[in-house]
Amino acid sequence: MTTLSRVPDNPGQPRTHAFVIGVGAYRHLLGGTRPNRNDSLSSSLGQLSSPPVSARHFADWLLRDFRHPTAELGTVELVLSERLPSETELDSGTPVFVEYVAPDDTQTWQIEAATIDNLEAAYGRWRNRCDEDQRNVAMFYYCGHGMLLQDDHILLAEDFGAKPLKPFDAAFNFNAMRRGLEACSAGLQTFFVDACNNLPVSNLDIRESGVKIFEATSSMPAVPSPKGLSLDATAPGYSAYGDTGQVSRFTEALVLCLNGLAAKRRSGGPWVVNSYRLHEAIVDVMEYLHETKGGYTQVPTVHWAPGNGVLHECDQAPLVPVVVRLMPDDAALAASLALGTPEDAVPRWQCAAGAGSGPSGAGWVIDGVPAGKYALRADFPRGRFKPHTVEVLIEPPGPHPDPYPITCEAI
């Protein structure tokens, strides 16, 4: 049992309960400790290094930064399967525990492997807690191998492929899980699936595939939960990506958006991330990450968004990325730039002439500036262009200023 908790249990109070899964080590897939070479599906899939890192990153954010105005974090069910230096020395049937250290280093937990039995048990604990109060928030996150089987998204556990004649016995039907949770009392339900959504190398009938269904849906209510969101890292038929040993691109964007890049300020109040705003912002943030970091193009997809609900409340103005571009190219090479407010004794950001990017570059990239109103000033020490100042409103998700590039007038 690997239940992480940040606050004491307080019956009668609404809570946010999360179920976080990261599967990178698959013992029966290519490169595993006991690969199943007799099954074409198992032998075509390999090990992953990004999912455990990504799941830890998401769990870290929940334990360190997550804030909700009415339903503070209650528990995190965390299951991880990752390759360890000693794993090859162990029999494939030996349980392997990994350590997870709290972001503030105050506590260490032994985390269970993401086998199908452990996943089903963790689901039951999580689902029961979510069902305790209509004001609860249910949050689900998965990162690992996924595939499409007869229009349903199937997610693989660590022991996928253990039964060659019934490999899907160690996989679960995400669509069925989500439908089953419609009978759960939690008023806000969110699902984030960071996995490929490709067609499998199989023509199995889903009813005979052995795929696990965590909850029967015969008692499903006619009307689903009024508030919720289900986000996939990619569209059906496409792959999801992550750099080796790094947080995946979708999870990076997801955490950035939850932490403020999907926030909107309530009139006279705090910056709030809600489910509707999140699914809009994450597309823009992933495009920004692609432009600044390169890699494969990946477009997240919303599969279910029947309503709107608060997911996170920022305790201060979120940091927003800024990209500054100037026209013509000669101005971009000669400009000295400064970004600030009238109250700033020193500009929040400045760049000396000649230190910016060249004409073929993406522009000057500022990692993050607190949301607000600013003045961007371009000076030209050599006097070839007129000084230029533009007022910019920097708001999530960025980047700003917009529209850009800024056109400078020659002398």
Short mmCIF file of C-alpha atoms in Angstrom, two decimals:
data_model
loop_
_atom_site.label_atom_id
_atom_site.label_comp_id
_atom_site.label_asym_id
_atom_site.label_seq_id
_atom_site.Cartn_x
_atom_site.Cartn_y
_atom_site.Cartn_z
CA MET A 1 0.00 0.00 0.00
CA THR A 2 1.61 3.26 -1.12
CA THR A 3 -0.68 6.05 -0.02
CA LEU A 4 1.03 9.44 0.31
CA SER A 5 -0.61 12.09 2.49
CA ARG A 6 0.17 15.73 3.11
CA VAL A 7 -2.50 16.56 5.71
CA PRO A 8 -4.15 14.58 8.53
CA ASP A 9 -7.40 12.86 7.67
CA ASN A 10 -10.36 15.00 8.71
CA PRO A 11 -13.71 13.26 8.13
CA GLY A 12 -16.45 15.51 6.84
CA GLN A 13 -14.06 17.86 5.03
CA PRO A 14 -13.76 17.82 1.20
CA ARG A 15 -10.42 16.65 -0.13
CA THR A 16 -8.57 16.18 -3.40
CA HIS A 17 -7.51 12.56 -3.89
CA ALA A 18 -5.05 11.66 -6.66
CA PHE A 19 -4.12 8.36 -8.32
CA VAL A 20 -0.70 8.65 -10.03
CA ILE A 21 0.81 5.88 -12.18
CA GLY A 22 4.21 5.80 -13.90
CA VAL A 23 5.19 2.64 -15.79
CA GLY A 24 8.60 2.50 -17.47
CA ALA A 25 9.82 -1.02 -16.70
CA TYR A 26 7.87 -3.81 -18.39
CA ARG A 27 9.41 -7.15 -17.45
CA HIS A 28 7.91 -9.10 -20.40
CA LEU A 29 8.52 -6.51 -23.14
CA LEU A 30 11.63 -6.04 -25.26
CA GLY A 31 14.60 -5.35 -23.00
CA GLY A 32 12.77 -6.52 -19.87
CA THR A 33 14.00 -9.00 -17.28
CA ARG A 34 11.88 -11.80 -18.76
CA PRO A 35 10.88 -10.78 -22.30
CA ASN A 36 8.10 -12.66 -24.07
CA ARG A 37 9.62 -13.24 -27.50
CA ASN A 38 6.81 -15.53 -28.63
CA ASP A 39 4.22 -12.77 -28.70
CA SER A 40 4.47 -10.24 -31.55
CA LEU A 41 2.76 -7.51 -29.54
CA SER A 42 5.04 -7.86 -26.50
CA SER A 43 8.19 -8.09 -28.62
CA SER A 44 7.32 -4.90 -30.52
CA LEU A 45 7.18 -2.72 -27.39
CA GLY A 46 10.16 -1.84 -25.22
CA GLN A 47 11.23 -0.16 -22.00
CA LEU A 48 10.54 3.50 -21.20
CA SER A 49 12.58 5.89 -19.06
CA SER A 50 10.37 8.99 -19.06
CA PRO A 51 7.14 7.73 -17.36
CA PRO A 52 8.55 7.15 -13.84
CA VAL A 53 10.31 10.54 -13.96
CA SER A 54 7.13 12.20 -15.22
CA ALA A 55 4.91 10.56 -12.58
CA ARG A 56 7.33 11.64 -9.83
CA HIS A 57 7.28 15.18 -11.24
CA PHE A 58 3.49 15.26 -11.13
CA ALA A 59 3.38 13.79 -7.60
CA ASP A 60 6.02 16.32 -6.48
CA TRP A 61 3.85 19.16 -7.72
CA LEU A 62 0.80 17.84 -5.91
CA LEU A 63 2.64 17.48 -2.59
CA ARG A 64 4.58 20.74 -2.86
CA ASP A 65 2.49 23.28 -4.78
CA PHE A 66 -1.11 22.11 -5.19
CA ARG A 67 -3.69 24.38 -3.55
CA HIS A 68 -7.45 24.21 -3.75
CA PRO A 69 -9.81 26.79 -2.20
CA THR A 70 -12.15 24.18 -0.71
CA ALA A 71 -10.66 20.69 -1.21
CA GLU A 72 -7.03 20.59 -0.09
CA LEU A 73 -4.90 17.60 -0.99
CA GLY A 74 -5.87 14.52 0.98
CA THR A 75 -4.02 11.53 -0.47
CA VAL A 76 -1.92 10.46 -3.45
CA GLU A 77 -1.99 6.81 -4.49
CA LEU A 78 1.38 6.42 -6.24
CA VAL A 79 2.56 3.32 -8.11
CA LEU A 80 5.80 3.24 -10.11
CA SER A 81 7.72 0.73 -12.17
CA GLU A 82 11.21 1.83 -13.14
CA ARG A 83 14.41 0.03 -13.98
CA LEU A 84 16.88 -0.28 -11.11
CA PRO A 85 20.61 -1.10 -11.27
CA SER A 86 19.96 -4.33 -9.35
CA GLU A 87 16.82 -5.32 -11.22
CA THR A 88 18.56 -7.71 -13.60
CA GLU A 89 19.81 -9.71 -10.62
CA LEU A 90 16.30 -10.31 -9.30
CA ASP A 91 13.88 -13.01 -10.33
CA SER A 92 11.08 -11.44 -12.36
CA GLY A 93 8.53 -12.56 -9.78
CA THR A 94 10.26 -10.80 -6.87
CA PRO A 95 8.45 -7.60 -5.79
CA VAL A 96 10.65 -4.58 -6.38
CA PHE A 97 10.02 -1.46 -4.30
CA VAL A 98 11.38 1.94 -5.24
CA GLU A 99 11.77 4.95 -2.98
CA TYR A 100 9.90 8.20 -3.33
CA VAL A 101 11.12 11.17 -1.29
CA ALA A 102 8.78 14.04 -0.45
CA PRO A 103 9.68 17.33 -2.21
CA ASP A 104 10.63 18.89 1.14
CA ASP A 105 12.73 15.82 2.15
CA THR A 106 10.58 15.27 5.25
CA GLN A 107 9.41 11.76 4.44
CA THR A 108 10.34 8.76 2.32
CA TRP A 109 7.94 6.10 1.10
CA GLN A 110 8.48 2.66 -0.42
CA ILE A 111 6.42 2.60 -3.60
CA GLU A 112 4.80 -0.54 -4.99
CA ALA A 113 5.41 -1.67 -8.55
CA ALA A 114 2.67 -0.93 -11.09
CA THR A 115 1.50 -4.50 -11.61
CA ILE A 116 -2.11 -4.99 -12.63
CA ASP A 117 -3.03 -6.36 -9.18
CA ASN A 118 -1.44 -3.38 -7.42
CA LEU A 119 -3.15 -0.98 -9.80
CA GLU A 120 -6.55 -2.53 -9.17
CA ALA A 121 -6.04 -2.41 -5.39
CA ALA A 122 -4.86 1.22 -5.51
CA TYR A 123 -7.82 2.12 -7.71
CA GLY A 124 -10.21 0.69 -5.13
CA ARG A 125 -8.66 2.69 -2.28
CA TRP A 126 -8.63 5.89 -4.33
CA ARG A 127 -12.15 5.44 -5.63
CA ASN A 128 -13.56 4.82 -2.13
CA ARG A 129 -11.97 8.01 -0.79
CA CYS A 130 -13.24 10.06 -3.72
CA ASP A 131 -16.75 8.75 -3.09
CA GLU A 132 -16.89 10.00 0.51
CA ASP A 133 -18.00 13.56 -0.28
CA GLN A 134 -19.70 15.28 -3.23
CA ARG A 135 -17.30 18.19 -2.78
CA ASN A 136 -14.25 15.97 -3.33
CA VAL A 137 -11.93 16.31 -6.34
CA ALA A 138 -10.81 13.09 -8.04
CA MET A 139 -7.55 13.34 -10.03
CA PHE A 140 -6.13 10.52 -12.19
CA TYR A 141 -2.73 10.51 -13.96
CA TYR A 142 -1.07 7.78 -16.03
CA CYS A 143 2.20 7.79 -17.96
CA GLY A 144 3.44 4.69 -19.81
CA HIS A 145 2.56 2.51 -22.78
CA GLY A 146 -0.94 2.90 -24.19
CA MET A 147 -2.78 1.70 -27.27
CA LEU A 148 -6.15 1.82 -28.95
CA LEU A 149 -8.23 -1.35 -28.98
CA GLN A 150 -11.60 -1.07 -30.74
CA ASP A 151 -11.85 2.65 -29.92
CA ASP A 152 -11.02 2.20 -26.23
CA HIS A 153 -7.76 3.48 -24.75
CA ILE A 154 -5.93 0.56 -23.13
CA LEU A 155 -3.15 1.29 -20.59
CA LEU A 156 -0.47 -1.30 -19.82
CA ALA A 157 0.70 -2.47 -16.40
CA GLU A 158 4.25 -3.59 -15.61
CA ASP A 159 3.41 -7.29 -16.07
CA PHE A 160 1.80 -6.87 -19.49
CA GLY A 161 2.64 -9.87 -21.65
CA ALA A 162 2.92 -12.36 -18.79
CA LYS A 163 0.28 -14.55 -20.43
CA PRO A 164 1.18 -15.02 -24.12
CA LEU A 165 -2.28 -16.30 -25.02
CA LYS A 166 -3.98 -13.46 -23.15
CA PRO A 167 -1.50 -10.54 -22.96
CA PHE A 168 -4.14 -7.92 -22.17
CA ASP A 169 -4.79 -9.64 -18.85
CA ALA A 170 -2.25 -7.14 -17.44
CA ALA A 171 -3.78 -4.03 -19.02
CA PHE A 172 -6.82 -1.99 -18.06
CA ASN A 173 -9.53 -0.25 -20.03
CA PHE A 174 -9.24 3.46 -19.27
CA ASN A 175 -12.52 4.37 -21.00
CA ALA A 176 -14.40 1.80 -18.91
CA MET A 177 -12.70 3.09 -15.74
CA ARG A 178 -13.78 6.64 -16.49
CA ARG A 179 -17.34 5.56 -17.23
CA GLY A 180 -17.45 3.63 -13.97
CA LEU A 181 -16.39 6.71 -12.03
CA GLU A 182 -19.47 8.54 -13.23
CA ALA A 183 -21.22 6.75 -10.36
CA CYS A 184 -18.66 8.20 -7.91
CA SER A 185 -19.82 11.09 -5.70
CA ALA A 186 -16.76 13.31 -6.32
CA GLY A 187 -18.16 16.46 -7.94
CA LEU A 188 -15.03 17.25 -9.96
CA GLN A 189 -13.19 14.46 -11.80
CA THR A 190 -10.05 15.00 -13.89
CA PHE A 191 -8.07 12.48 -15.96
CA PHE A 192 -4.65 13.01 -17.54
CA VAL A 193 -3.34 10.21 -19.77
CA ASP A 194 0.24 10.63 -21.02
CA ALA A 195 0.51 7.65 -23.36
CA CYS A 196 0.49 6.69 -27.02
CA ASN A 197 -2.93 6.21 -28.50
CA ASN A 198 -1.98 4.04 -31.49
CA LEU A 199 -3.72 1.04 -32.97
CA PRO A 200 -2.24 -2.13 -31.46
CA VAL A 201 -0.59 -4.88 -33.47
CA SER A 202 -3.63 -7.03 -32.82
CA ASN A 203 -7.15 -7.73 -34.06
CA LEU A 204 -8.40 -9.13 -30.77
CA ASP A 205 -12.01 -8.72 -29.79
CA ILE A 206 -11.89 -6.43 -26.77
CA ARG A 207 -14.48 -8.59 -24.98
CA GLU A 208 -12.19 -11.62 -25.25
CA SER A 209 -8.83 -9.87 -24.91
CA GLY A 210 -8.57 -10.26 -21.14
CA VAL A 211 -8.27 -6.50 -20.62
CA LYS A 212 -9.07 -5.59 -17.02
CA ILE A 213 -12.13 -3.54 -16.12
CA PHE A 214 -11.74 -2.10 -12.63
CA GLU A 215 -15.42 -1.35 -12.10
CA ALA A 216 -18.66 -2.61 -13.59
CA THR A 217 -20.71 0.14 -15.22
CA SER A 218 -24.20 -1.39 -15.13
CA SER A 219 -25.21 1.03 -12.36
CA MET A 220 -23.87 4.05 -14.21
CA PRO A 221 -26.21 7.07 -13.83
CA ALA A 222 -27.84 8.54 -16.91
CA VAL A 223 -26.20 11.95 -16.36
CA PRO A 224 -22.40 12.09 -15.91
CA SER A 225 -20.63 14.25 -13.33
CA PRO A 226 -21.43 17.91 -14.13
CA LYS A 227 -17.82 18.97 -13.76
CA GLY A 228 -14.79 17.22 -15.17
CA LEU A 229 -12.02 16.98 -17.71
CA SER A 230 -10.28 14.13 -19.55
CA LEU A 231 -7.07 15.07 -21.39
CA ASP A 232 -4.99 12.75 -23.57
CA ALA A 233 -1.40 13.61 -24.43
CA THR A 234 -2.11 13.01 -28.11
CA ALA A 235 -4.91 12.34 -30.56
CA PRO A 236 -6.18 8.81 -31.36
CA GLY A 237 -3.79 7.09 -33.76
CA TYR A 238 -0.75 9.12 -32.69
CA SER A 239 2.24 8.73 -30.38
CA ALA A 240 3.25 10.62 -27.23
CA TYR A 241 6.89 11.54 -26.65
CA GLY A 242 9.41 12.07 -23.88
CA ASP A 243 13.18 12.57 -23.95
CA THR A 244 15.25 9.78 -22.41
CA GLY A 245 15.20 10.03 -18.64
CA GLN A 246 13.37 13.36 -18.73
CA VAL A 247 9.88 14.57 -17.90
CA SER A 248 7.65 14.02 -20.94
CA ARG A 249 6.57 17.01 -23.00
CA PHE A 250 2.88 16.60 -22.10
CA THR A 251 3.55 16.29 -18.35
CA GLU A 252 5.90 19.29 -18.44
CA ALA A 253 3.16 21.35 -20.10
CA LEU A 254 0.49 19.96 -17.77
CA VAL A 255 2.37 20.93 -14.60
CA LEU A 256 3.27 24.36 -16.01
CA CYS A 257 -0.39 24.98 -16.82
CA LEU A 258 -1.66 23.72 -13.47
CA ASN A 259 0.94 25.82 -11.71
CA GLY A 260 -0.28 29.03 -13.32
CA LEU A 261 0.01 29.11 -17.12
CA ALA A 262 -3.67 28.14 -17.36
CA ALA A 263 -4.69 30.60 -14.62
CA LYS A 264 -7.07 33.51 -14.89
CA ARG A 265 -7.44 36.16 -12.23
CA ARG A 266 -10.79 36.50 -10.57
CA SER A 267 -11.95 40.09 -10.21
CA GLY A 268 -10.08 41.44 -7.21
CA GLY A 269 -9.16 37.90 -6.17
CA PRO A 270 -6.60 35.14 -6.71
CA TRP A 271 -5.34 33.53 -9.91
CA VAL A 272 -7.35 30.36 -10.48
CA VAL A 273 -6.87 27.38 -12.82
CA ASN A 274 -10.12 25.77 -13.90
CA SER A 275 -10.75 22.74 -16.07
CA TYR A 276 -12.05 24.70 -19.06
CA ARG A 277 -9.08 27.05 -19.09
CA LEU A 278 -6.62 24.17 -18.66
CA HIS A 279 -7.61 22.32 -21.82
CA GLU A 280 -7.28 25.56 -23.82
CA ALA A 281 -3.90 26.59 -22.38
CA ILE A 282 -2.12 23.26 -22.62
CA VAL A 283 -2.30 23.28 -26.44
CA ASP A 284 -0.59 26.70 -26.52
CA VAL A 285 2.05 25.72 -23.97
CA MET A 286 2.94 22.52 -25.83
CA GLU A 287 3.31 24.53 -29.03
CA TYR A 288 5.59 26.98 -27.19
CA LEU A 289 7.71 24.11 -25.81
CA HIS A 290 8.00 22.68 -29.32
CA GLU A 291 9.14 26.04 -30.71
CA THR A 292 11.75 26.62 -28.02
CA LYS A 293 12.95 23.04 -27.41
CA GLY A 294 12.26 21.28 -30.70
CA GLY A 295 11.29 17.64 -30.89
CA TYR A 296 8.17 16.02 -32.28
CA THR A 297 4.91 17.88 -32.74
CA GLN A 298 2.28 16.62 -30.33
CA VAL A 299 -1.26 17.97 -29.88
CA PRO A 300 -3.18 17.01 -26.71
CA THR A 301 -6.82 16.03 -27.10
CA VAL A 302 -9.84 16.66 -24.90
CA HIS A 303 -12.17 13.67 -24.71
CA TRP A 304 -14.55 14.77 -22.01
CA ALA A 305 -15.28 18.23 -20.63
CA PRO A 306 -18.94 18.42 -19.58
CA GLY A 307 -18.45 21.37 -17.25
CA ASN A 308 -16.04 23.59 -15.42
CA GLY A 309 -14.43 23.35 -12.00
CA VAL A 310 -11.53 24.86 -10.06
CA LEU A 311 -8.36 22.74 -10.10
CA HIS A 312 -5.76 24.96 -8.44
CA GLU A 313 -5.43 28.38 -6.83
CA CYS A 314 -2.13 30.25 -7.21
CA ASP A 315 -0.76 32.03 -4.16
CA GLN A 316 0.85 34.73 -6.33
CA ALA A 317 0.89 36.02 -9.90
CA PRO A 318 2.03 33.17 -12.19
CA LEU A 319 5.31 33.41 -14.09
CA VAL A 320 4.65 33.76 -17.82
CA PRO A 321 7.19 33.14 -20.63
CA VAL A 322 8.01 36.07 -22.89
CA VAL A 323 9.42 35.97 -26.41
CA VAL A 324 10.60 39.26 -27.92
CA ARG A 325 11.10 39.59 -31.68
CA LEU A 326 12.05 42.73 -33.58
CA MET A 327 11.83 43.70 -37.24
CA PRO A 328 13.77 44.31 -39.40
CA ASP A 329 16.67 41.89 -38.85
CA ASP A 330 19.15 44.79 -38.52
CA ALA A 331 17.14 46.14 -35.59
CA ALA A 332 17.11 42.73 -33.91
CA LEU A 333 20.91 42.65 -34.04
CA ALA A 334 21.43 46.25 -32.82
CA ALA A 335 18.81 46.58 -30.08
CA SER A 336 19.34 47.04 -26.37
CA LEU A 337 16.17 45.84 -24.60
CA ALA A 338 14.57 46.41 -21.21
CA LEU A 339 11.31 45.14 -19.73
CA GLY A 340 9.87 46.63 -16.55
CA THR A 341 7.22 48.71 -14.81
CA PRO A 342 7.38 52.33 -13.61
CA GLU A 343 7.73 50.97 -10.05
CA ASP A 344 10.82 48.89 -10.88
CA ALA A 345 14.09 50.51 -9.80
CA VAL A 346 15.86 48.04 -12.08
CA PRO A 347 14.17 46.47 -15.16
CA ARG A 348 12.86 42.95 -14.64
CA TRP A 349 14.85 41.89 -17.68
CA GLN A 350 17.36 43.55 -19.97
CA CYS A 351 19.63 42.60 -22.83
CA ALA A 352 22.58 44.59 -24.14
CA ALA A 353 22.95 45.39 -27.82
CA GLY A 354 24.43 42.51 -29.75
CA ALA A 355 23.62 39.96 -27.05
CA GLY A 356 20.29 38.88 -28.51
CA SER A 357 19.54 36.18 -31.02
CA GLY A 358 20.42 36.56 -34.66
CA PRO A 359 17.95 37.18 -37.49
CA SER A 360 17.29 33.44 -37.85
CA GLY A 361 16.68 32.89 -34.12
CA ALA A 362 13.34 32.59 -32.39
CA GLY A 363 13.91 35.85 -30.53
CA TRP A 364 14.80 36.72 -26.95
CA VAL A 365 13.25 34.16 -24.63
CA ILE A 366 12.52 35.14 -21.01
CA ASP A 367 11.70 32.11 -18.90
CA GLY A 368 9.12 33.79 -16.75
CA VAL A 369 7.84 37.23 -15.73
CA PRO A 370 5.04 37.73 -13.17
CA ALA A 371 1.76 38.37 -14.97
CA GLY A 372 0.95 42.08 -15.22
CA LYS A 373 1.39 45.26 -17.26
CA TYR A 374 4.86 46.17 -18.49
CA ALA A 375 6.72 48.51 -20.82
CA LEU A 376 9.16 46.99 -23.31
CA ARG A 377 11.77 49.50 -24.50
CA ALA A 378 14.18 49.04 -27.39
CA ASP A 379 17.16 51.42 -27.61
CA PHE A 380 19.79 51.52 -30.36
CA PRO A 381 23.22 52.71 -29.15
CA ARG A 382 24.47 53.15 -32.70
CA GLY A 383 21.52 55.35 -33.60
CA ARG A 384 20.36 53.45 -36.71
CA PHE A 385 16.77 53.16 -35.44
CA LYS A 386 14.48 55.30 -33.33
CA PRO A 387 14.00 54.22 -29.70
CA HIS A 388 10.77 52.32 -29.39
CA THR A 389 8.55 51.60 -26.37
CA VAL A 390 5.50 49.36 -26.39
CA GLU A 391 3.08 48.63 -23.56
CA VAL A 392 2.52 44.90 -23.06
CA LEU A 393 0.02 42.99 -20.96
CA ILE A 394 1.63 39.72 -19.91
CA GLU A 395 -0.99 37.09 -19.10
CA PRO A 396 -1.03 33.28 -18.97
CA PRO A 397 -0.33 31.19 -20.93
CA GLY A 398 2.03 33.41 -22.96
CA PRO A 399 4.37 33.91 -24.67
CA HIS A 400 4.16 37.70 -24.97
CA PRO A 401 4.16 40.38 -26.31
CA ASP A 402 1.37 39.76 -28.76
CA PRO A 403 1.18 40.60 -31.60
CA TYR A 404 4.84 40.25 -32.49
CA PRO A 405 7.37 40.92 -33.91
CA ILE A 406 7.76 44.58 -33.00
CA THR A 407 8.55 46.78 -35.99
CA CYS A 408 11.23 49.41 -35.43
CA GLU A 409 11.54 52.58 -37.52
CA ALA A 410 14.88 53.43 -39.15
CA ILE A 411 16.34 56.91 -38.75
#
